[in-house]
Amino acid sequence: MRLSTETVRLDLIHPFRIAREVSDHKHNVLVRISDGELTGTGEAAPSRYYGEDAGSVMRALEKVPPLLGGDPFELEETTDRLASALPSDPAARAAVDIAMHDLAAQRLGVPLYRWLGLDPAKTPVTSFTIGIDEPATVRRKVREAAGYPALKIKLGSEKDLEIMRTIRDETDARIRIDANGGWTSDQAVEMVGRLSEFGVELVEQPLPPGSPADWHRVREAASMPVFADESVLVSPDVPAMAGLVDGVNIKLMKCGGVREALRLIHTARAHGMGVMIGCMIETSVAITAAAHLSPLVDYADLDGNLLIANDPFSGAAVRQGRLVLPEEPGIGIVPRS
């Protein structure tokens, strides 16, 4: 099998600010794997928070061709080889994993969800993300997102409550909060109490990773479910958070792709946890791959492609807020002309 790569610049519709950074564009890497007849496409959306960027992804992918083997259905073996060779490059591994799943499902002539035995009618509503900003700008963004029944609001600034008042003044949509670890323990305890005033559906990553006692304290104070994101990367991370959170946010770019995401989902379920599937800033390639897993989860936050102005592909759609899976073989993405 042959592998090729391409770096793409993605321009954001609005500058995107979370508790730890702000950006107006991203550089992602597309991966294509061909068996001589069909080609699978994958994507890496690297995050500096996890020690990756487009350059590190490209360097990691140089090591991949000898690891692919000759059969796209050897997914377990290929995943193990990638994990051993690229332990610190989850986004690079995810790009290869997505491309392999796309190629294998194309070989079978079925959409990925069907190969996985999932029901496309069970896809959840996806939230639409509103980054940290001045209240007036937040108000404008909320108006632009009027077609989405669920919003994910990024908090972790000195204007958190002002932002929340602005949002509730503008919409009665479901609200999910993501602090990206931007609160101290005391701030988190105070905020989960105050957020109940706004009918918040759940709170994600209120604290930085670590300190089980602080996580327990926050969960005890919260009247809504508490989810972990940055605290859970791969399936072995789940047991340590059992009893400290109500659920986990799984991302292909954190865990290394579809294969490990499935393990994460099942591990979380075995520990009685809820499951969200989320994303980075991604094109429709990685978003659509994740969307094929969404019938297995409780919540989706798959809007990364909706935040960019120049998505080079089309794939999973959003209708009245709900994810709609493509019917084409593989992950079902189509290049835009």
mmCIF file of C-alpha atoms in Angstrom:
data_model
loop_
_atom_site.group_PDB
_atom_site.id
_atom_site.type_symbol
_atom_site.label_atom_id
_atom_site.label_comp_id
_atom_site.label_asym_id
_atom_site.label_seq_id
_atom_site.Cartn_x
_atom_site.Cartn_y
_atom_site.Cartn_z
ATOM 1 C CA MET A 1 0.000 0.000 0.000
ATOM 2 C CA ARG A 2 1.182 3.512 -0.808
ATOM 3 C CA LEU A 3 0.935 6.509 1.534
ATOM 4 C CA SER A 4 0.935 10.177 0.545
ATOM 5 C CA THR A 5 0.584 13.307 2.680
ATOM 6 C CA GLU A 6 -0.483 16.919 2.272
ATOM 7 C CA THR A 7 -0.482 19.837 4.707
ATOM 8 C CA VAL A 8 -3.547 22.095 4.518
ATOM 9 C CA ARG A 9 -4.165 25.510 6.057
ATOM 10 C CA LEU A 10 -7.637 25.910 7.542
ATOM 11 C CA ASP A 11 -8.888 29.457 8.050
ATOM 12 C CA LEU A 12 -11.346 29.953 10.895
ATOM 13 C CA ILE A 13 -14.548 31.912 10.365
ATOM 14 C CA HIS A 14 -13.925 33.608 13.732
ATOM 15 C CA PRO A 15 -10.782 33.659 15.891
ATOM 16 C CA PHE A 16 -11.197 30.758 18.309
ATOM 17 C CA ARG A 17 -10.298 31.308 21.931
ATOM 18 C CA ILE A 18 -10.372 28.783 24.742
ATOM 19 C CA ALA A 19 -8.970 29.061 28.271
ATOM 20 C CA ARG A 20 -5.372 28.372 27.188
ATOM 21 C CA GLU A 21 -4.995 29.746 23.638
ATOM 22 C CA VAL A 22 -6.445 31.671 20.717
ATOM 23 C CA SER A 23 -6.028 31.018 16.976
ATOM 24 C CA ASP A 24 -7.376 32.222 13.635
ATOM 25 C CA HIS A 25 -6.108 29.334 11.510
ATOM 26 C CA LYS A 26 -4.817 25.776 11.816
ATOM 27 C CA HIS A 27 -2.473 23.569 9.836
ATOM 28 C CA ASN A 28 -3.707 19.991 9.491
ATOM 29 C CA VAL A 29 -2.288 17.052 7.542
ATOM 30 C CA LEU A 30 -4.217 14.878 5.091
ATOM 31 C CA VAL A 31 -3.147 11.264 4.563
ATOM 32 C CA ARG A 32 -4.069 9.071 1.623
ATOM 33 C CA ILE A 33 -3.437 5.322 1.532
ATOM 34 C CA SER A 34 -3.903 3.495 -1.771
ATOM 35 C CA ASP A 35 -4.013 -0.215 -2.509
ATOM 36 C CA GLY A 36 -3.622 0.461 -6.239
ATOM 37 C CA GLU A 37 -7.351 0.463 -6.874
ATOM 38 C CA LEU A 38 -9.009 2.425 -4.060
ATOM 39 C CA THR A 39 -7.753 5.227 -1.819
ATOM 40 C CA GLY A 40 -8.591 5.853 1.818
ATOM 41 C CA THR A 41 -8.314 9.367 3.247
ATOM 42 C CA GLY A 42 -7.441 10.367 6.790
ATOM 43 C CA GLU A 43 -6.592 13.539 8.672
ATOM 44 C CA ALA A 44 -4.360 14.657 11.506
ATOM 45 C CA ALA A 45 -5.474 17.731 13.475
ATOM 46 C CA PRO A 46 -2.489 18.196 15.797
ATOM 47 C CA SER A 47 -2.640 20.125 19.053
ATOM 48 C CA ARG A 48 0.310 21.832 20.732
ATOM 49 C CA TYR A 49 -1.300 20.912 24.047
ATOM 50 C CA TYR A 50 -0.544 17.271 23.266
ATOM 51 C CA GLY A 51 2.910 18.033 21.867
ATOM 52 C CA GLU A 52 2.118 17.882 18.157
ATOM 53 C CA ASP A 53 2.086 20.252 15.205
ATOM 54 C CA ALA A 54 1.948 19.804 11.438
ATOM 55 C CA GLY A 55 5.725 19.449 11.242
ATOM 56 C CA SER A 56 5.877 16.709 13.873
ATOM 57 C CA VAL A 57 3.005 14.887 12.168
ATOM 58 C CA MET A 58 4.812 14.945 8.830
ATOM 59 C CA ARG A 59 7.979 13.604 10.443
ATOM 60 C CA ALA A 60 6.036 10.851 12.178
ATOM 61 C CA LEU A 61 4.299 9.852 8.956
ATOM 62 C CA GLU A 62 7.673 9.290 7.279
ATOM 63 C CA LYS A 63 7.989 6.210 9.505
ATOM 64 C CA VAL A 64 4.621 4.754 8.546
ATOM 65 C CA PRO A 65 4.990 3.087 5.094
ATOM 66 C CA PRO A 66 6.894 0.007 6.380
ATOM 67 C CA LEU A 67 4.258 -0.414 9.114
ATOM 68 C CA LEU A 68 1.239 -0.668 6.822
ATOM 69 C CA GLY A 69 1.543 -4.208 5.552
ATOM 70 C CA GLY A 70 -0.384 -5.284 2.497
ATOM 71 C CA ASP A 71 -3.926 -5.761 3.780
ATOM 72 C CA PRO A 72 -6.148 -2.845 4.865
ATOM 73 C CA PHE A 73 -8.204 -5.250 6.991
ATOM 74 C CA GLU A 74 -5.238 -5.939 9.310
ATOM 75 C CA LEU A 75 -6.401 -3.066 11.479
ATOM 76 C CA GLU A 76 -5.514 -4.506 14.883
ATOM 77 C CA GLU A 77 -2.017 -5.416 13.799
ATOM 78 C CA THR A 78 -1.455 -2.074 12.079
ATOM 79 C CA THR A 79 -2.788 -0.179 15.099
ATOM 80 C CA ASP A 80 -0.387 -2.045 17.383
ATOM 81 C CA ARG A 81 2.574 -1.334 15.104
ATOM 82 C CA LEU A 82 1.686 2.353 14.929
ATOM 83 C CA ALA A 83 1.297 2.622 18.707
ATOM 84 C CA SER A 84 4.728 1.041 19.224
ATOM 85 C CA ALA A 85 6.483 3.155 16.606
ATOM 86 C CA LEU A 86 4.681 6.480 17.240
ATOM 87 C CA PRO A 87 3.704 6.508 20.925
ATOM 88 C CA SER A 88 3.763 10.322 21.201
ATOM 89 C CA ASP A 89 2.001 11.089 17.917
ATOM 90 C CA PRO A 90 -1.727 10.374 18.405
ATOM 91 C CA ALA A 91 -2.929 12.730 15.648
ATOM 92 C CA ALA A 92 -0.514 11.158 13.152
ATOM 93 C CA ARG A 93 -1.731 7.700 14.160
ATOM 94 C CA ALA A 94 -5.332 8.875 13.866
ATOM 95 C CA ALA A 95 -4.765 10.043 10.287
ATOM 96 C CA VAL A 96 -3.460 6.619 9.272
ATOM 97 C CA ASP A 97 -6.175 4.803 11.223
ATOM 98 C CA ILE A 98 -8.949 6.856 9.591
ATOM 99 C CA ALA A 99 -7.497 6.292 6.115
ATOM 100 C CA MET A 100 -7.253 2.536 6.764
ATOM 101 C CA HIS A 101 -10.863 2.348 7.955
ATOM 102 C CA ASP A 102 -11.969 4.376 4.937
ATOM 103 C CA LEU A 103 -10.085 2.083 2.566
ATOM 104 C CA ALA A 104 -11.295 -1.139 4.199
ATOM 105 C CA ALA A 105 -14.963 -0.056 4.203
ATOM 106 C CA GLN A 106 -14.630 1.010 0.558
ATOM 107 C CA ARG A 107 -13.268 -2.450 -0.241
ATOM 108 C CA LEU A 108 -16.420 -3.905 1.339
ATOM 109 C CA GLY A 109 -18.617 -1.414 -0.527
ATOM 110 C CA VAL A 110 -20.390 -0.183 2.622
ATOM 111 C CA PRO A 111 -20.406 2.965 4.759
ATOM 112 C CA LEU A 112 -18.179 2.699 7.824
ATOM 113 C CA TYR A 113 -21.157 2.787 10.210
ATOM 114 C CA ARG A 114 -22.612 -0.305 8.519
ATOM 115 C CA TRP A 115 -19.339 -2.212 8.749
ATOM 116 C CA LEU A 116 -19.337 -1.364 12.483
ATOM 117 C CA GLY A 117 -22.928 -2.595 12.806
ATOM 118 C CA LEU A 118 -24.382 0.754 13.863
ATOM 119 C CA ASP A 119 -27.752 2.407 13.231
ATOM 120 C CA PRO A 120 -27.483 5.787 11.441
ATOM 121 C CA ALA A 121 -30.878 6.786 12.840
ATOM 122 C CA LYS A 122 -29.321 6.910 16.321
ATOM 123 C CA THR A 123 -26.901 9.759 15.682
ATOM 124 C CA PRO A 124 -27.162 12.479 18.360
ATOM 125 C CA VAL A 125 -27.528 16.226 18.103
ATOM 126 C CA THR A 126 -24.155 17.919 17.817
ATOM 127 C CA SER A 127 -23.377 21.024 19.797
ATOM 128 C CA PHE A 128 -22.039 24.160 18.106
ATOM 129 C CA THR A 129 -19.096 25.786 19.885
ATOM 130 C CA ILE A 130 -18.930 29.417 20.981
ATOM 131 C CA GLY A 131 -15.389 30.415 21.904
ATOM 132 C CA ILE A 132 -14.421 32.872 24.656
ATOM 133 C CA ASP A 133 -14.914 36.451 23.503
ATOM 134 C CA GLU A 134 -16.291 39.839 24.446
ATOM 135 C CA PRO A 135 -19.993 39.611 25.383
ATOM 136 C CA ALA A 136 -21.104 41.620 22.333
ATOM 137 C CA THR A 137 -19.206 39.268 20.024
ATOM 138 C CA VAL A 138 -20.568 36.247 21.882
ATOM 139 C CA ARG A 139 -24.084 37.580 21.337
ATOM 140 C CA ARG A 140 -23.442 37.876 17.598
ATOM 141 C CA LYS A 141 -22.020 34.338 17.441
ATOM 142 C CA VAL A 142 -25.042 32.951 19.279
ATOM 143 C CA ARG A 143 -27.342 34.629 16.758
ATOM 144 C CA GLU A 144 -25.326 33.088 13.916
ATOM 145 C CA ALA A 145 -25.769 29.674 15.581
ATOM 146 C CA ALA A 146 -29.550 30.015 15.904
ATOM 147 C CA GLY A 147 -30.112 26.840 13.873
ATOM 148 C CA TYR A 148 -28.341 24.634 16.406
ATOM 149 C CA PRO A 149 -30.379 23.359 19.366
ATOM 150 C CA ALA A 150 -27.278 22.738 21.545
ATOM 151 C CA LEU A 151 -24.357 25.085 22.175
ATOM 152 C CA LYS A 152 -20.994 24.344 23.751
ATOM 153 C CA ILE A 153 -19.760 27.453 25.544
ATOM 154 C CA LYS A 154 -16.067 27.849 26.218
ATOM 155 C CA LEU A 155 -15.376 29.384 29.628
ATOM 156 C CA GLY A 156 -12.296 29.986 31.748
ATOM 157 C CA SER A 157 -11.960 33.770 31.715
ATOM 158 C CA GLU A 158 -12.750 36.612 34.084
ATOM 159 C CA LYS A 159 -15.971 37.281 32.131
ATOM 160 C CA ASP A 160 -17.541 33.830 32.493
ATOM 161 C CA LEU A 161 -20.739 34.906 34.224
ATOM 162 C CA GLU A 162 -21.192 37.922 31.973
ATOM 163 C CA ILE A 163 -20.861 35.621 28.965
ATOM 164 C CA MET A 164 -23.456 33.261 30.405
ATOM 165 C CA ARG A 165 -25.923 36.054 31.075
ATOM 166 C CA THR A 166 -25.463 37.305 27.515
ATOM 167 C CA ILE A 167 -26.083 33.850 26.078
ATOM 168 C CA ARG A 168 -29.181 33.141 28.145
ATOM 169 C CA ASP A 169 -30.540 36.552 27.235
ATOM 170 C CA GLU A 170 -30.190 35.558 23.581
ATOM 171 C CA THR A 171 -31.209 31.888 23.422
ATOM 172 C CA ASP A 172 -32.995 29.057 25.209
ATOM 173 C CA ALA A 173 -30.844 26.418 23.473
ATOM 174 C CA ARG A 174 -29.311 23.569 25.453
ATOM 175 C CA ILE A 175 -25.993 24.712 26.896
ATOM 176 C CA ARG A 176 -22.923 22.611 27.568
ATOM 177 C CA ILE A 177 -19.921 24.225 29.267
ATOM 178 C CA ASP A 178 -16.249 23.491 28.553
ATOM 179 C CA ALA A 179 -13.635 25.170 30.767
ATOM 180 C CA ASN A 180 -10.662 23.323 29.201
ATOM 181 C CA GLY A 181 -9.133 22.995 32.660
ATOM 182 C CA GLY A 182 -9.176 26.762 33.098
ATOM 183 C CA TRP A 183 -10.557 26.918 36.659
ATOM 184 C CA THR A 184 -8.935 26.341 40.011
ATOM 185 C CA SER A 185 -10.686 23.985 42.418
ATOM 186 C CA ASP A 186 -12.325 26.877 44.276
ATOM 187 C CA GLN A 187 -13.393 28.571 41.052
ATOM 188 C CA ALA A 188 -14.830 25.337 39.696
ATOM 189 C CA VAL A 189 -16.868 24.683 42.840
ATOM 190 C CA GLU A 190 -18.250 28.219 42.713
ATOM 191 C CA MET A 191 -18.956 28.069 38.981
ATOM 192 C CA VAL A 192 -20.798 24.738 38.955
ATOM 193 C CA GLY A 193 -23.065 26.228 41.602
ATOM 194 C CA ARG A 194 -23.660 29.426 39.664
ATOM 195 C CA LEU A 195 -24.142 27.633 36.343
ATOM 196 C CA SER A 196 -27.219 25.847 37.633
ATOM 197 C CA GLU A 197 -28.988 29.216 37.290
ATOM 198 C CA PHE A 198 -28.571 28.978 33.521
ATOM 199 C CA GLY A 199 -29.941 25.471 32.964
ATOM 200 C CA VAL A 200 -26.579 24.028 31.950
ATOM 201 C CA GLU A 201 -26.746 20.458 30.609
ATOM 202 C CA LEU A 202 -23.187 19.417 31.597
ATOM 203 C CA VAL A 203 -19.757 20.801 32.490
ATOM 204 C CA GLU A 204 -16.642 19.520 30.748
ATOM 205 C CA GLN A 205 -13.069 19.542 32.102
ATOM 206 C CA PRO A 206 -13.562 22.105 34.887
ATOM 207 C CA LEU A 207 -10.059 21.398 36.259
ATOM 208 C CA PRO A 208 -6.610 20.628 34.871
ATOM 209 C CA PRO A 209 -5.735 16.918 34.785
ATOM 210 C CA GLY A 210 -4.690 15.454 38.141
ATOM 211 C CA SER A 211 -5.735 15.985 41.787
ATOM 212 C CA PRO A 212 -8.488 13.374 42.311
ATOM 213 C CA ALA A 213 -9.538 15.101 45.548
ATOM 214 C CA ASP A 214 -10.312 18.318 43.647
ATOM 215 C CA TRP A 215 -12.281 16.442 40.987
ATOM 216 C CA HIS A 216 -14.295 14.680 43.687
ATOM 217 C CA ARG A 217 -15.014 18.015 45.371
ATOM 218 C CA VAL A 218 -16.246 19.571 42.126
ATOM 219 C CA ARG A 219 -18.424 16.608 41.241
ATOM 220 C CA GLU A 220 -20.001 16.677 44.701
ATOM 221 C CA ALA A 221 -20.808 20.376 44.264
ATOM 222 C CA ALA A 222 -22.262 20.044 40.763
ATOM 223 C CA SER A 223 -25.958 19.624 40.082
ATOM 224 C CA MET A 224 -25.215 18.699 36.453
ATOM 225 C CA PRO A 225 -23.007 15.915 34.999
ATOM 226 C CA VAL A 226 -19.253 16.527 34.961
ATOM 227 C CA PHE A 227 -17.271 15.196 31.990
ATOM 228 C CA ALA A 228 -13.526 14.728 31.520
ATOM 229 C CA ASP A 229 -11.726 15.623 28.291
ATOM 230 C CA GLU A 230 -8.020 16.402 28.701
ATOM 231 C CA SER A 231 -7.890 13.980 31.653
ATOM 232 C CA VAL A 232 -8.748 10.978 29.456
ATOM 233 C CA LEU A 233 -6.718 10.325 26.323
ATOM 234 C CA VAL A 234 -6.843 6.531 25.857
ATOM 235 C CA SER A 235 -8.818 3.642 27.328
ATOM 236 C CA PRO A 236 -6.379 2.881 30.205
ATOM 237 C CA ASP A 237 -7.040 6.427 31.508
ATOM 238 C CA VAL A 238 -10.716 5.724 32.147
ATOM 239 C CA PRO A 239 -10.561 3.700 35.400
ATOM 240 C CA ALA A 240 -8.701 6.460 37.267
ATOM 241 C CA MET A 241 -11.582 8.864 36.586
ATOM 242 C CA ALA A 242 -14.325 6.432 37.600
ATOM 243 C CA GLY A 243 -16.241 7.958 40.486
ATOM 244 C CA LEU A 244 -14.720 11.400 39.818
ATOM 245 C CA VAL A 245 -16.701 12.245 36.676
ATOM 246 C CA ASP A 246 -19.960 11.226 35.079
ATOM 247 C CA GLY A 247 -18.592 10.856 31.557
ATOM 248 C CA VAL A 248 -15.707 11.263 29.131
ATOM 249 C CA ASN A 249 -15.168 13.171 25.896
ATOM 250 C CA ILE A 250 -13.460 10.963 23.309
ATOM 251 C CA LYS A 251 -11.536 12.489 20.398
ATOM 252 C CA LEU A 252 -9.874 10.615 17.555
ATOM 253 C CA MET A 253 -6.935 13.034 17.682
ATOM 254 C CA LYS A 254 -6.267 12.332 21.366
ATOM 255 C CA CYS A 255 -6.571 8.566 21.261
ATOM 256 C CA GLY A 256 -5.095 7.695 17.863
ATOM 257 C CA GLY A 257 -8.122 6.887 15.748
ATOM 258 C CA VAL A 258 -11.288 4.858 15.322
ATOM 259 C CA ARG A 259 -9.905 1.630 16.775
ATOM 260 C CA GLU A 260 -8.906 3.118 20.128
ATOM 261 C CA ALA A 261 -12.037 5.296 20.216
ATOM 262 C CA LEU A 262 -14.127 2.121 20.173
ATOM 263 C CA ARG A 263 -12.096 0.743 23.081
ATOM 264 C CA LEU A 264 -12.620 3.993 24.974
ATOM 265 C CA ILE A 265 -16.367 3.920 24.436
ATOM 266 C CA HIS A 266 -16.671 0.366 25.702
ATOM 267 C CA THR A 267 -14.335 0.983 28.649
ATOM 268 C CA ALA A 268 -16.308 4.053 29.696
ATOM 269 C CA ARG A 269 -19.582 2.116 29.443
ATOM 270 C CA ALA A 270 -18.104 -0.695 31.556
ATOM 271 C CA HIS A 271 -17.444 1.910 34.271
ATOM 272 C CA GLY A 272 -20.974 3.303 34.091
ATOM 273 C CA MET A 273 -19.938 6.544 32.402
ATOM 274 C CA GLY A 274 -21.631 8.671 29.790
ATOM 275 C CA VAL A 275 -19.816 9.264 26.504
ATOM 276 C CA MET A 276 -19.342 12.308 24.308
ATOM 277 C CA ILE A 277 -17.477 12.259 21.010
ATOM 278 C CA GLY A 278 -15.677 15.496 20.240
ATOM 279 C CA CYS A 279 -13.139 17.009 17.891
ATOM 280 C CA MET A 280 -10.407 19.537 17.297
ATOM 281 C CA ILE A 281 -10.537 22.036 14.426
ATOM 282 C CA GLU A 282 -10.902 19.449 11.655
ATOM 283 C CA THR A 283 -12.099 19.161 8.082
ATOM 284 C CA SER A 284 -15.005 16.948 7.119
ATOM 285 C CA VAL A 285 -12.555 14.027 6.819
ATOM 286 C CA ALA A 286 -11.930 13.522 10.532
ATOM 287 C CA ILE A 287 -15.338 14.899 11.547
ATOM 288 C CA THR A 288 -17.113 12.372 9.324
ATOM 289 C CA ALA A 289 -14.972 9.495 10.588
ATOM 290 C CA ALA A 290 -15.938 10.401 14.165
ATOM 291 C CA ALA A 291 -19.582 10.868 13.171
ATOM 292 C CA HIS A 292 -19.747 7.215 12.086
ATOM 293 C CA LEU A 293 -19.150 6.306 15.764
ATOM 294 C CA SER A 294 -21.753 8.720 17.080
ATOM 295 C CA PRO A 295 -24.653 6.222 17.298
ATOM 296 C CA LEU A 296 -22.718 4.723 20.231
ATOM 297 C CA VAL A 297 -22.547 7.912 22.319
ATOM 298 C CA ASP A 298 -24.789 10.170 24.384
ATOM 299 C CA TYR A 299 -23.492 13.537 23.201
ATOM 300 C CA ALA A 300 -21.673 14.804 20.134
ATOM 301 C CA ASP A 301 -19.499 17.859 19.705
ATOM 302 C CA LEU A 302 -18.543 17.419 16.060
ATOM 303 C CA ASP A 303 -18.549 20.945 14.720
ATOM 304 C CA GLY A 304 -14.864 21.524 13.891
ATOM 305 C CA ASN A 305 -15.604 21.632 10.173
ATOM 306 C CA LEU A 306 -18.384 24.165 10.749
ATOM 307 C CA LEU A 307 -15.894 26.596 12.284
ATOM 308 C CA ILE A 308 -13.625 26.810 9.216
ATOM 309 C CA ALA A 309 -14.137 28.848 6.061
ATOM 310 C CA ASN A 310 -12.352 26.576 3.590
ATOM 311 C CA ASP A 311 -13.264 22.955 4.302
ATOM 312 C CA PRO A 312 -11.895 21.057 1.260
ATOM 313 C CA PHE A 313 -14.384 18.178 1.666
ATOM 314 C CA SER A 314 -18.033 17.457 2.309
ATOM 315 C CA GLY A 315 -19.174 14.500 4.377
ATOM 316 C CA ALA A 316 -21.419 14.126 7.405
ATOM 317 C CA ALA A 317 -24.157 16.766 7.379
ATOM 318 C CA VAL A 318 -26.048 18.509 10.176
ATOM 319 C CA ARG A 319 -29.815 18.829 9.844
ATOM 320 C CA GLN A 320 -31.765 20.574 12.595
ATOM 321 C CA GLY A 321 -28.711 20.007 14.747
ATOM 322 C CA ARG A 322 -28.561 16.241 14.217
ATOM 323 C CA LEU A 323 -25.680 14.442 12.515
ATOM 324 C CA VAL A 324 -26.584 12.777 9.204
ATOM 325 C CA LEU A 325 -24.171 10.093 8.015
ATOM 326 C CA PRO A 326 -23.209 9.714 4.345
ATOM 327 C CA GLU A 327 -24.233 6.553 2.494
ATOM 328 C CA GLU A 328 -21.193 6.297 0.213
ATOM 329 C CA PRO A 329 -18.732 3.429 0.851
ATOM 330 C CA GLY A 330 -15.998 4.161 3.386
ATOM 331 C CA ILE A 331 -16.289 7.250 5.527
ATOM 332 C CA GLY A 332 -18.095 8.927 2.630
ATOM 333 C CA ILE A 333 -16.204 12.160 2.126
ATOM 334 C CA VAL A 334 -16.212 13.971 -1.234
ATOM 335 C CA PRO A 335 -13.686 16.651 -2.327
ATOM 336 C CA ARG A 336 -15.200 20.055 -2.941
ATOM 337 C CA SER A 337 -14.538 21.412 -6.426
#
